[in-house]
Coordinates of C-alpha atoms and ligand atoms in Angstrom, one line a residue:
X1 CA -7.1 37.3 -5.6
X2 CA -3.6 38.9 -5.8
X3 CA -3.4 42.5 -6.8
X4 CA -1.0 44.0 -9.3
X5 CA 0.1 47.6 -9.7
X6 CA 2.6 49.4 -11.9
X7 CA 3.7 53.0 -12.5
X8 CA 5.9 54.7 -15.0
X9 CA 6.1 58.5 -15.3
X10 CA 7.7 61.6 -13.8
X11 CA 6.5 61.0 -10.2
X12 CA 8.3 59.0 -7.5
X13 CA 6.8 55.6 -8.0
X14 CA 6.9 54.0 -4.4
X15 CA 4.1 56.0 -2.8
X16 CA 1.9 55.5 -5.8
X17 CA 2.5 51.8 -5.7
X18 CA 1.8 51.6 -2.0
X19 CA -1.4 53.6 -2.5
X20 CA -2.5 51.3 -5.3
X21 CA -1.7 48.2 -3.3
X22 CA -3.7 49.5 -0.3
X23 CA -6.7 49.8 -2.6
X24 CA -6.2 46.3 -4.0
X25 CA -5.6 44.7 -0.6
X26 CA -9.1 43.2 -0.6
X27 CA -7.8 40.9 -3.4
X28 CA -5.2 39.3 -1.1
X29 CA -3.5 40.3 2.0
X30 CA -1.0 37.8 3.3
X31 CA 2.1 39.5 2.0
X32 CA 3.1 42.3 -0.3
X33 CA 6.1 43.8 -2.2
X34 CA 7.3 46.3 -4.7
X35 CA 10.3 46.6 -7.1
X36 CA 11.4 50.1 -8.1
X37 CA 13.9 50.9 -10.8
X38 CA 16.5 53.4 -9.5
X39 CA 18.8 55.5 -11.7
X40 CA 22.5 54.4 -11.7
X41 CA 24.3 55.3 -8.5
X42 CA 27.2 57.4 -9.9
X43 CA 26.2 60.8 -11.4
X44 CA 27.2 61.0 -15.0
X45 CA 27.6 57.2 -15.3
X46 CA 26.5 57.5 -18.9
X47 CA 25.6 54.0 -20.0
X48 CA 25.4 52.4 -16.6
X49 CA 22.2 50.4 -16.0
X50 CA 19.7 51.3 -13.4
X51 CA 19.4 49.1 -10.4
X52 CA 16.2 47.6 -8.9
X53 CA 15.3 47.9 -5.3
X54 CA 12.9 45.2 -4.1
X55 CA 11.2 45.2 -0.7
X56 CA 8.8 42.4 0.3
X57 CA 7.0 41.8 3.6
X58 CA 4.7 39.2 5.1
X59 CA 1.5 40.8 6.3
X60 CA -0.3 43.9 5.2
X61 CA 0.6 46.7 2.8
X62 CA 1.1 49.0 5.8
X63 CA 3.9 46.7 7.0
X64 CA 5.5 46.9 3.6
X65 CA 5.1 50.7 3.6
X66 CA 6.8 50.9 7.0
X67 CA 9.8 48.8 5.7
X68 CA 10.6 51.0 2.6
X69 CA 13.9 52.7 2.6
X70 CA 13.7 56.5 2.9
X71 CA 15.3 57.3 -0.4
X72 CA 13.4 55.3 -3.0
X73 CA 13.2 57.9 -5.7
X74 CA 12.8 55.8 -8.9
X75 CA 9.9 56.7 -11.2
X76 CA 9.1 53.2 -12.5
X77 CA 8.0 50.3 -10.5
X78 CA 5.7 47.3 -10.0
X79 CA 3.9 46.0 -6.9
X80 CA 1.9 43.1 -5.7
X81 CA -0.4 42.0 -2.8
X82 CA -0.6 38.3 -2.4
X83 CA -3.2 35.6 -1.7
X84 CA -1.0 32.5 -1.4
X85 CA -1.6 29.6 -3.9
X86 CA 1.9 28.0 -4.2
X87 CA 3.8 28.0 -0.9
X88 CA 3.0 29.7 2.4
X89 CA 3.0 33.5 3.1
X90 CA 6.7 34.1 3.5
X91 CA 9.0 36.9 2.4
X92 CA 10.6 34.5 -0.2
X93 CA 7.3 33.7 -1.7
X94 CA 6.1 37.3 -1.8
X95 CA 6.3 39.1 -5.2
X96 CA 8.0 40.7 -7.1
X97 CA 10.2 37.7 -8.1
X98 CA 13.6 38.2 -9.8
X99 CA 15.8 36.5 -12.2
X100 CA 19.2 35.2 -10.9
X101 CA 21.1 38.2 -12.4
X102 CA 18.6 40.7 -11.0
X103 CA 17.7 42.0 -14.4
X104 CA 14.1 40.9 -14.5
X105 CA 11.5 41.6 -11.8
X106 CA 8.0 40.3 -12.2
X107 CA 4.6 40.3 -10.4
X108 CA 1.9 37.7 -11.3
X109 CA -1.7 37.0 -10.6
X110 CA -3.0 33.6 -11.7
X111 CA -1.8 30.0 -11.6
X112 CA 0.9 28.4 -13.9
X113 CA -0.2 24.8 -14.3
X114 CA 3.1 23.5 -15.6
X115 CA 5.3 25.3 -13.1
X116 CA 6.5 22.0 -11.6
X117 CA 7.9 20.8 -14.9
X118 CA 9.5 24.1 -15.7
X119 CA 11.1 24.3 -12.2
X120 CA 12.6 20.8 -12.7
X121 CA 14.0 21.9 -16.1
X122 CA 15.4 25.1 -14.8
X123 CA 17.0 23.3 -11.8
X124 CA 18.5 20.7 -14.2
X125 CA 20.0 23.7 -16.1
X126 CA 21.6 25.0 -12.9
X127 CA 19.2 27.7 -11.9
X128 CA 18.7 28.2 -8.2
X129 CA 15.1 28.9 -7.4
X130 CA 14.5 30.9 -4.2
X131 CA 10.8 30.5 -3.7
X132 CA 8.0 27.9 -3.7
X133 CA 5.9 29.9 -6.1
X134 CA 4.8 29.1 -9.6
X135 CA 5.5 32.7 -10.5
X136 CA 9.3 32.7 -10.1
X137 CA 9.8 30.4 -13.1
X138 CA 8.4 33.1 -15.4
X139 CA 11.1 35.6 -14.3
X140 CA 13.8 33.0 -15.1
X141 CA 12.3 32.1 -18.5
X142 CA 12.2 35.8 -19.5
X143 CA 15.8 36.4 -18.4
X144 CA 17.0 33.3 -20.2
X145 CA 15.4 34.1 -23.5
X146 CA 17.9 35.1 -26.2
X147 CA 15.4 37.6 -27.8
X148 CA 16.9 41.1 -28.0
X149 CA 13.8 42.9 -26.9
X150 CA 11.8 42.6 -23.6
X151 CA 8.7 42.0 -25.7
X152 CA 10.4 39.1 -27.5
X153 CA 11.7 37.6 -24.2
X154 CA 8.3 37.8 -22.6
X155 CA 6.6 36.2 -25.6
X156 CA 9.2 33.4 -25.5
X157 CA 8.5 32.8 -21.8
X158 CA 4.7 32.9 -22.3
X159 CA 5.0 30.3 -25.1
X160 CA 6.3 27.9 -22.5
X161 CA 3.8 28.3 -19.8
X162 CA 0.3 26.9 -19.4
X163 CA -2.2 28.6 -17.1
X164 CA -3.7 31.9 -16.2
X165 CA -1.8 35.1 -15.6
X166 CA -1.7 38.8 -15.4
X167 CA 1.9 39.8 -15.3
X168 CA 3.9 43.0 -15.1
X169 CA 7.6 42.9 -15.9
X170 CA 10.5 45.3 -15.2
X171 CA 13.8 44.9 -17.0
X172 CA 17.0 46.8 -16.1
X173 CA 18.1 46.5 -19.8
X174 CA 14.9 48.4 -20.8
X175 CA 14.2 50.8 -18.0
X176 CA 11.9 53.0 -20.1
X177 CA 9.1 50.4 -20.0
X178 CA 6.9 48.0 -18.1
X179 CA 5.8 44.9 -20.1
X180 CA 2.4 43.5 -19.2
X181 CA 0.4 40.5 -20.4
X182 CA -3.0 39.0 -19.7
X183 CA -4.5 35.6 -19.9
X184 CA -7.4 34.8 -17.6
X185 CA -6.6 37.3 -14.9
X186 CA -7.7 40.9 -15.1
X187 CA -5.3 43.7 -16.1
X188 CA -6.0 47.3 -16.7
X189 CA -3.9 50.2 -18.1
X190 CA -4.5 53.7 -16.8
X191 CA -3.6 56.6 -19.1
X192 CA -2.3 59.7 -17.4
X193 CA -0.5 62.9 -18.5
X194 CA 3.1 61.8 -19.2
X195 CA 2.5 58.8 -16.9
X196 CA 0.9 55.4 -17.2
X197 CA -0.5 53.1 -14.5
X198 CA -1.1 49.3 -14.5
X199 CA -3.6 47.6 -12.1
X200 CA -5.7 44.5 -11.6
X201 CA -8.7 46.7 -10.9
X202 CA -9.7 50.4 -11.5
X203 CA -9.9 51.1 -7.8
X204 CA -6.0 51.2 -7.7
X205 CA -5.8 54.0 -10.3
X206 CA -9.1 56.0 -10.0
X207 CA -7.4 58.8 -8.0
X208 CA -5.0 59.5 -10.9
X209 CA -6.9 58.8 -14.0
X210 CA -10.4 57.7 -15.3
X211 CA -9.1 56.9 -18.7
X212 CA -8.5 53.1 -18.9
X213 CA -7.9 50.2 -21.2
X214 CA -9.0 46.7 -20.1
X215 CA -6.7 44.2 -21.8
X216 CA -8.2 41.1 -23.3
X217 CA -7.0 37.5 -22.8
X218 CA -4.0 36.9 -25.1
X219 CA -3.1 40.6 -25.2
X220 CA 0.2 42.2 -24.1
X221 CA 1.2 45.9 -23.8
X222 CA 4.4 47.8 -23.7
X223 CA 3.8 50.7 -21.2
X224 CA 6.1 53.7 -21.2
X225 CA 5.8 57.2 -19.5
X226 CA 4.7 58.6 -22.8
X227 CA 2.1 56.0 -23.8
X228 CA 1.5 52.4 -24.6
X229 CA 1.3 49.8 -27.4
X230 CA -1.1 46.9 -27.2
X231 CA -0.4 43.7 -29.2
X232 CA -1.2 40.0 -29.6
X233 CA 1.0 37.0 -28.9
X234 CA 1.6 37.1 -32.7
X235 CA 3.0 40.6 -32.2
X236 CA 0.1 42.2 -34.2
X237 CA -1.0 45.6 -32.9
X238 CA -4.5 45.7 -31.4
X239 CA -4.7 49.5 -31.4
X240 CA -6.7 49.7 -28.2
X241 CA -8.1 53.1 -27.3
X242 CA -8.9 54.2 -23.7
X243 CA -12.5 54.4 -22.3
X244 CA -13.7 56.7 -19.5
X245 CA -14.8 55.0 -16.3
X246 CA -17.7 56.3 -14.3
X247 CA -16.6 55.9 -10.7
X248 CA -16.0 58.5 -8.0
X249 CA -12.9 58.2 -5.8
X250 CA -15.1 58.8 -2.8
X251 CA -17.0 55.6 -3.4
X252 CA -13.9 53.8 -2.4
X253 CA -13.5 55.6 1.0
X254 CA -14.8 54.5 4.4
X255 CA -16.6 57.8 4.8
X256 CA -16.7 57.7 8.6
X257 CA -17.7 54.0 8.9
X258 CA -15.5 51.6 10.9
X259 CA -15.7 49.0 8.2
X260 CA -16.6 48.7 4.5
X261 CA -18.9 45.9 5.3
X262 CA -21.0 48.1 7.6
X263 CA -20.9 51.0 5.1
X264 CA -22.1 48.6 2.3
X265 CA -24.9 47.2 4.4
X266 CA -26.1 50.7 5.1
X267 CA -25.9 51.7 1.4
X268 CA -28.5 49.0 0.4
X269 CA -31.6 51.3 0.3
X270 CA -29.8 53.5 -2.3
X271 CA -28.2 50.6 -4.1
X272 CA -31.6 48.9 -4.6
X273 CA -33.1 52.1 -5.8
X274 CA -30.3 52.4 -8.3
X275 CA -30.9 48.8 -9.5
X276 CA -34.6 49.6 -10.1
X277 CA -34.1 53.0 -11.7
X278 CA -35.7 53.2 -15.2
X279 CA -36.3 49.4 -15.3
X280 CA -39.9 49.1 -14.1
X281 CA -42.9 49.5 -16.5
X282 CA -46.0 50.1 -14.3
X283 CA -48.4 50.3 -17.2
X284 CA -47.7 46.9 -18.6
X285 CA -46.6 45.4 -15.2
X286 CA -43.2 44.3 -16.5
X287 CA -39.5 45.1 -16.4
X288 CA -37.3 46.8 -19.1
X289 CA -33.9 45.0 -19.3
X290 CA -32.6 46.2 -22.6
X291 CA -29.1 44.9 -21.9
X292 CA -30.3 41.3 -22.2
X293 CA -30.4 41.7 -26.0
X294 CA -33.4 39.3 -26.0
X295 CA -36.7 40.1 -27.7
X296 CA -40.1 38.7 -26.5
X297 CA -40.0 35.8 -28.9
X298 CA -36.6 34.6 -27.7
X299 CA -37.6 35.1 -24.1
X300 CA -40.7 32.9 -24.7
X301 CA -38.7 30.2 -26.4
X302 CA -36.7 29.2 -23.2
X303 CA -38.1 26.1 -21.5
X304 CA -35.6 26.1 -18.6
X305 CA -33.3 28.5 -16.8
X306 CA -30.0 27.5 -15.3
X307 CA -28.3 29.9 -12.9
X308 CA -24.5 29.6 -12.3
X309 CA -22.5 31.4 -9.6
X310 CA -20.1 30.8 -6.8
X311 CA -20.4 31.1 -3.0
X312 CA -23.0 33.7 -2.0
X313 CA -23.7 34.5 -5.6
X314 CA -24.8 30.8 -6.0
X315 CA -27.1 31.1 -3.0
X316 CA -28.7 34.3 -4.5
X317 CA -29.0 32.3 -7.7
X318 CA -31.1 29.8 -5.7
X319 CA -33.3 32.7 -4.6
X320 CA -33.5 33.8 -8.2
X321 CA -34.4 30.4 -9.5
X322 CA -37.3 30.2 -7.0
X323 CA -38.5 33.7 -8.2
X324 CA -38.4 32.5 -11.8
X325 CA -40.3 29.3 -11.1
X326 CA -43.0 31.2 -9.2
X327 CA -43.5 34.1 -11.5
X328 CA -42.7 32.7 -14.9
X329 CA -43.5 29.0 -14.2
X330 CA -40.4 27.9 -16.0
X331 CA -38.3 25.1 -14.4
X332 CA -35.2 26.9 -13.0
X333 CA -32.4 25.9 -10.8
X334 CA -29.0 27.1 -9.6
X335 CA -25.7 25.3 -9.5
X336 CA -22.2 26.3 -8.3
X337 CA -20.3 27.4 -11.4
X338 CA -17.2 25.7 -9.8
X339 CA -18.9 22.3 -10.1
X340 CA -20.7 22.9 -13.4
X341 CA -17.6 23.6 -15.3
X342 CA -16.0 20.3 -14.4
X343 CA -18.8 17.9 -15.1
X344 CA -19.1 18.1 -18.8
X345 CA -22.5 19.6 -18.6
X346 CA -25.2 19.0 -21.2
X347 CA -26.0 22.4 -22.8
X348 CA -29.6 22.5 -24.1
X349 CA -30.6 24.8 -26.8
X350 CA -33.8 25.9 -25.1
X351 CA -32.2 26.7 -21.8
X352 CA -31.3 30.2 -20.8
X353 CA -28.0 30.2 -18.8
X354 CA -27.6 33.0 -16.4
X355 CA -24.2 33.6 -14.7
X356 CA -24.2 35.8 -11.6
X357 CA -21.1 37.5 -10.2
X358 CA -20.3 40.7 -8.2
X359 CA -16.7 41.0 -9.4
X360 CA -17.3 39.7 -12.9
X361 CA -13.8 38.1 -12.5
X362 CA -14.5 34.9 -10.6
X363 CA -12.5 32.3 -12.5
X364 CA -14.9 29.4 -12.0
X365 CA -17.8 31.5 -13.2
X366 CA -15.9 32.8 -16.2
X367 CA -15.0 29.2 -17.2
X368 CA -18.6 28.2 -16.9
X369 CA -19.5 31.0 -19.4
X370 CA -16.9 29.6 -21.8
X371 CA -18.2 26.1 -21.4
X372 CA -21.7 27.2 -22.2
X373 CA -20.6 29.2 -25.2
X374 CA -18.3 26.5 -26.5
X375 CA -21.3 24.2 -26.7
X376 CA -23.5 26.8 -28.4
X377 CA -25.6 27.8 -25.4
X378 CA -27.0 31.2 -24.7
X379 CA -25.6 32.9 -21.6
X380 CA -26.5 36.2 -20.0
X381 CA -24.8 37.8 -17.0
X382 CA -26.0 39.4 -13.7
X383 CA -22.9 41.3 -12.9
X384 CA -21.8 44.3 -10.8
X385 CA -18.5 45.4 -12.2
X386 CA -19.0 47.2 -15.5
X387 CA -16.6 46.0 -18.2
X388 CA -15.3 43.0 -16.2
X389 CA -14.3 39.8 -17.9
X390 CA -17.6 38.0 -17.4
X391 CA -19.6 41.2 -18.4
X392 CA -17.7 41.2 -21.7
X393 CA -18.0 37.5 -22.4
X394 CA -21.7 37.0 -22.0
X395 CA -24.3 37.6 -24.8
X396 CA -26.1 40.2 -22.8
X397 CA -27.0 40.9 -19.2
X398 CA -28.2 43.1 -16.3
X399 CA -25.8 45.3 -14.4
X400 CA -26.4 45.5 -10.7
X401 CA -25.6 49.2 -10.1
X402 CA -24.6 48.4 -6.5
X403 CA -21.5 50.6 -6.7
X404 CA -18.0 49.4 -5.7
X405 CA -18.0 46.7 -3.1
X406 CA -14.8 46.6 -1.1
X407 CA -15.5 44.3 1.9
X408 CA -14.6 40.7 1.2
X409 CA -18.0 39.6 2.5
X410 CA -20.5 40.6 -0.1
X411 CA -23.7 42.3 1.1
X412 CA -25.2 45.1 -1.2
X413 CA -24.2 43.3 -4.4
X414 CA -26.0 40.2 -3.3
X415 CA -29.1 42.2 -2.5
X416 CA -29.0 43.8 -5.9
X417 CA -28.5 40.3 -7.5
X418 CA -31.8 39.2 -5.9
X419 CA -33.5 42.4 -7.1
X420 CA -32.1 41.8 -10.7
X421 CA -33.5 38.2 -10.6
X422 CA -36.9 39.5 -9.5
X423 CA -36.9 41.8 -12.5
X424 CA -35.8 39.0 -14.8
X425 CA -38.5 36.7 -13.3
X426 CA -41.0 39.5 -13.9
X427 CA -40.0 39.9 -17.5
X428 CA -40.0 36.1 -18.2
X429 CA -43.4 35.9 -16.4
X430 CA -45.0 38.7 -18.4
X431 CA -44.1 37.2 -21.8
X432 CA -45.8 34.0 -20.5
X433 CA -48.8 33.7 -18.2
X434 CA -48.2 36.3 -15.4
X435 CA -51.1 38.7 -15.5
X436 CA -50.6 42.5 -15.7
X437 CA -52.1 42.9 -12.2
X438 CA -49.7 40.3 -10.8
X439 CA -46.8 42.1 -12.6
X440 CA -48.0 45.4 -11.1
X441 CA -48.2 43.7 -7.6
X442 CA -44.5 42.7 -8.0
X443 CA -43.5 46.2 -9.2
X444 CA -45.2 47.8 -6.2
X445 CA -43.3 45.4 -3.9
X446 CA -40.0 46.2 -5.6
X447 CA -40.7 49.9 -5.1
X448 CA -41.3 49.3 -1.4
X449 CA -37.9 47.6 -0.9
X450 CA -35.7 50.7 -0.2
X451 CA -37.9 52.0 2.6
X452 CA -38.4 48.6 4.1
X453 CA -34.6 48.0 4.1
X454 CA -34.2 51.3 5.9
X455 CA -36.7 50.1 8.5
X456 CA -34.6 46.9 9.1
X457 CA -31.4 48.9 9.4
X458 CA -33.1 51.2 11.9
X459 CA -33.4 48.1 14.1
X460 CA -29.6 47.6 14.2
X461 CA -29.2 48.1 17.9
X462 CA -31.5 45.2 18.8
X463 CA -30.0 42.9 16.1
X464 CA -26.6 43.8 17.6
X465 CA -27.7 42.6 21.0
X466 CA -28.8 39.3 19.6
X467 CA -25.5 39.0 17.6
X468 CA -23.5 39.5 20.8
X469 CA -25.4 36.7 22.5
X470 CA -24.9 34.4 19.5
X471 CA -21.2 35.2 19.3
X472 CA -20.5 33.1 22.4
X473 CA -21.7 29.9 20.6
X474 CA -19.2 27.5 19.1
X475 CA -21.7 26.4 16.4
X476 CA -25.1 27.5 15.0
X477 CA -27.9 26.3 12.8
X478 CA -29.7 28.5 10.3
X479 CA -33.0 27.0 9.1
X480 CA -35.5 28.0 6.4
X481 CA -38.0 26.3 4.2
X482 CA -38.5 26.6 0.4
X483 CA -37.9 30.3 -0.4
X484 CA -36.2 30.7 3.0
X485 CA -33.7 27.9 2.6
X486 CA -31.2 29.8 0.4
X487 CA -31.6 32.8 2.8
X488 CA -30.6 30.5 5.6
X489 CA -27.6 29.3 3.6
X490 CA -26.5 32.8 2.9
X491 CA -27.0 33.7 6.6
X492 CA -24.7 30.8 7.7
X493 CA -22.2 31.7 5.0
X494 CA -21.9 35.3 6.1
X495 CA -21.5 34.4 9.8
X496 CA -18.8 31.8 9.0
X497 CA -16.9 34.2 6.8
X498 CA -16.5 37.1 9.2
X499 CA -17.0 35.7 12.7
X500 CA -15.3 32.3 12.1
X501 CA -18.2 30.7 14.1
X502 CA -19.2 27.3 12.6
X503 CA -22.7 27.6 11.1
X504 CA -24.7 25.2 9.1
X505 CA -27.8 25.8 7.1
X506 CA -30.6 23.2 6.9
X507 CA -34.0 23.0 5.3
X508 CA -36.4 23.3 8.3
X509 CA -38.3 20.2 6.9
X510 CA -35.1 18.1 7.1
X511 CA -34.3 18.9 10.7
X512 CA -36.2 15.9 12.1
X513 CA -34.5 13.6 9.6
X514 CA -31.1 13.8 11.4
X515 CA -29.7 17.2 12.6
X516 CA -32.2 17.4 15.5
X517 CA -29.7 15.1 17.2
X518 CA -27.3 18.0 17.5
X519 CA -29.8 20.4 19.2
X520 CA -28.8 21.1 22.8
X521 CA -28.5 24.3 25.1
X522 CA -25.2 25.2 23.5
X523 CA -26.4 25.0 19.9
X524 CA -28.5 28.1 18.9
X525 CA -30.7 28.0 15.8
X526 CA -31.6 31.0 13.8
X527 CA -35.0 30.1 12.3
X528 CA -36.7 31.9 9.4
X529 CA -40.4 32.0 10.1
X530 CA -41.9 34.2 7.4
X531 CA -45.6 35.0 7.2
X532 CA -46.6 32.6 4.4
X533 CA -48.3 29.3 3.7
X534 CA -45.7 27.4 5.7
X535 CA -45.7 29.5 8.9
X536 CA -47.4 26.8 11.0
X537 CA -44.9 24.2 9.9
X538 CA -42.0 26.5 10.7
X539 CA -43.5 27.3 14.2
X540 CA -43.9 23.5 14.8
X541 CA -40.2 23.0 14.0
X542 CA -39.4 25.9 16.5
X543 CA -41.3 24.0 19.2
X544 CA -39.3 20.9 18.5
X545 CA -36.1 22.8 18.9
X546 CA -37.2 24.4 22.2
X547 CA -38.4 21.0 23.5
X548 CA -34.8 19.9 23.2
X549 CA -33.7 23.0 25.1
X550 CA -32.1 24.5 22.0
X551 CA -31.9 28.3 22.0
X552 CA -33.9 29.9 19.2
X553 CA -33.8 33.2 17.4
X554 CA -36.7 33.9 15.1
X555 CA -36.4 36.0 11.9
X556 CA -40.0 36.7 11.2
X557 CA -42.8 39.0 10.0
X558 CA -45.1 41.4 12.0
X559 CA -48.2 39.2 11.9
X560 CA -46.6 35.9 12.9
X561 CA -47.8 34.9 16.3
X562 CA -44.8 33.6 18.3
X563 CA -46.7 33.0 21.5
X564 CA -46.4 29.2 21.1
X565 CA -42.6 29.6 21.3
X566 CA -42.1 32.6 23.5
X567 CA -42.5 32.0 27.2
X568 CA -41.8 34.3 30.1
X569 CA -39.2 31.8 31.3
X570 CA -37.5 31.4 27.9
X571 CA -38.2 34.4 25.7
X572 CA -37.4 33.9 22.0
X573 CA -35.6 36.9 20.6
X574 CA -37.4 37.9 17.4
X575 CA -36.0 40.0 14.5
X576 CA -39.1 41.3 12.8
X577 CA -38.8 42.2 9.2
X578 CA -41.4 44.2 7.1
X579 CA -43.6 42.0 5.0
X580 CA -43.5 42.4 1.2
X581 CA -44.9 40.2 -1.5
X582 CA -44.1 36.5 -0.8
X583 CA -41.9 36.2 -3.9
X584 CA -39.8 39.2 -2.7
X585 CA -39.6 38.4 1.0
X586 CA -36.3 36.6 0.7
X587 CA -34.6 39.9 -0.3
X588 CA -35.6 41.5 3.0
X589 CA -35.1 38.4 5.2
X590 CA -31.4 38.4 4.2
X591 CA -30.6 41.9 5.5
X592 CA -30.8 41.2 9.3
X593 CA -28.6 38.2 8.8
X594 CA -25.9 40.4 7.4
X595 CA -26.1 42.6 10.5
X596 CA -26.0 39.5 12.7
X597 CA -22.8 38.4 11.1
X598 CA -21.2 41.8 11.2
X599 CA -22.0 42.4 14.9
X600 CA -20.9 38.9 15.9
X601 CA -17.6 39.5 14.2
X602 CA -17.3 42.9 15.8
X603 CA -17.9 41.4 19.2
X604 CA -15.2 38.9 18.6
X605 CA -12.8 41.5 17.5
X606 CA -12.1 40.1 14.0
X607 CA -10.7 42.0 11.0
X608 CA -14.1 42.2 9.4
X609 CA -13.2 43.6 5.9
X610 CA -10.4 41.1 5.4
X611 CA -11.4 37.8 6.9
X612 CA -8.6 35.2 7.3
X613 CA -7.8 33.0 4.3
X614 CA -10.3 34.8 2.0
X615 CA -10.0 37.3 -0.9
X616 CA -12.6 39.3 -2.6
X617 CA -12.3 38.2 -6.2
X618 CA -11.4 34.6 -6.7
X619 CA -9.5 34.8 -10.0
X620 CA -7.8 31.4 -9.5
X621 CA -9.4 28.0 -9.8
Ligands
LIG1 C1 -19.4 35.8 0.2 C2 -18.6 36.1 -0.9 C3 -18.2 35.0 -1.9 C4 -18.6 35.4 -3.3 C5 -18.1 34.5 -4.3 C6 -18.5 34.9 -5.7 O1 -19.6 36.9 1.0 O2 -18.3 37.2 -1.1 O3 -18.9 33.8 -1.6 O4 -20.0 35.6 -3.3 O5 -16.7 34.3 -4.2 O6 -17.9 36.1 -6.0 P1 -18.4 37.0 -7.3 O7 -19.8 37.4 -7.0 O8 -17.5 38.2 -7.4 O9 -18.4 36.1 -8.5

């Protein structure tokens, strides 16, 4: 949700900024811009100040790159790729924003809550604002501060704003530095040899350095070519030292795939194997999740589990809650973190709160963590990005080990979330009444997953054929029952996100209580019909749909007999998924729905990795 980059060193800054922005484009992609400090024009102009060249464009980073002047040789600059919050995607609203005198240039990720009041005050003081954004006011506040240093001026400005921000500031009066500050939006420093990088995310700087500092909320840094100083809003040094990150630059490349979404779908067998590695204890039929920081006595003491996440992470949370209820027999439910945080929730001492997030930066989920902690609750994280905001704020957790996920539509991280919930359910079950043999049954099932996912992926060509047929529909139903319902919700969500086809998920059992009225030959239904205690009920619902001439696609298991549905005249396309243990089946049933969404979007010619109006990590409220 907006990407920030900055560079200061000996190299020409513009290409490095463009490269970083390209890597951050998944965070926002409606407009982009850079500002580069250039040395004074006249040679020998001793004390003349440098000038700033700012270039902004609506559209993608490649459009910005094409618009850059040939000679842009400055070695310090900042850049931004935008996901609009205040004002439409126009060149005026694109960052960097400037002060009236051109001295201050600034990029920002986050939302300034009192921007309207500050705008009114600035306008009353005669300042002409040139954009609709909340960001521009910060540039004016910095420029209008009477503090003699850039640090002082930024602190003055920050004291007047409420909201969330990660900012990077250039000042022609202090061309040797970039000033950055963080409050609620991620910001990272990269330490190089006689050069420093600034970024919202490590992916922007991984090609240049693996030595990074993740700033905390309330922290600022002065960044120069020779180093950095981190400090608080009270100007006290925080003395942060860099840590090494474990990420290969190749993980961020397409590697011959047309889209990251496809690459990430295909990576799932290996991603699941990585999530399970070293965490299964066959002998005692349990899971080892040391990062939880919870001993058996504490694990036993919880009487309820509450899972909090947003979007697809919330749907996987529902899958996880079902696993916990089944295996540990503890009441468990999932709720959107975006709702939870606003409803003054009751935090109970014997409830284990679990937040789930790929990015670890989703603002609503991070606020939910704070709400739980503020009220004395115990919260653990199921998170992919190591060292992310949520990972650092929780009391303990399980890392997903899915590797970097670049496509906006999440796939492999979601699958690993479900695997992590299965391990958590196993552990909670084994400190209660789940038997060793049942624990071993689940472990054997978890071990089968990578090969079974491979088998589903091997069926891609036939799933693609079905997807092409579905892609002609205006609207679709996804139906599932009990364990299958969150799978249906996630299937509908994935299709909506990348193909823009309207899709709605329903509990199969609820169909006859209303939505059946919508069934007609133009409204296909993707029905989850697993081989379990509810198969007959699901088949009966399929018959009701066919009786109303609704096209049906079955996502099912090998032993399910579809003959009651399938006739020579109206064959029902079936996507047959390998059977696992009933508690783990939702993990596998989700995989073909990812391929359905991907191939429907491909057939419709959409920009799959960057769907319209969306961004990967939603760091604003
Ligand atoms: C769906 C999707 C979103 C995210 C949601 C939470 O494909 O990607 O619904 O699942 O925005 O994001 P994280 O997991 O980063 O907290």
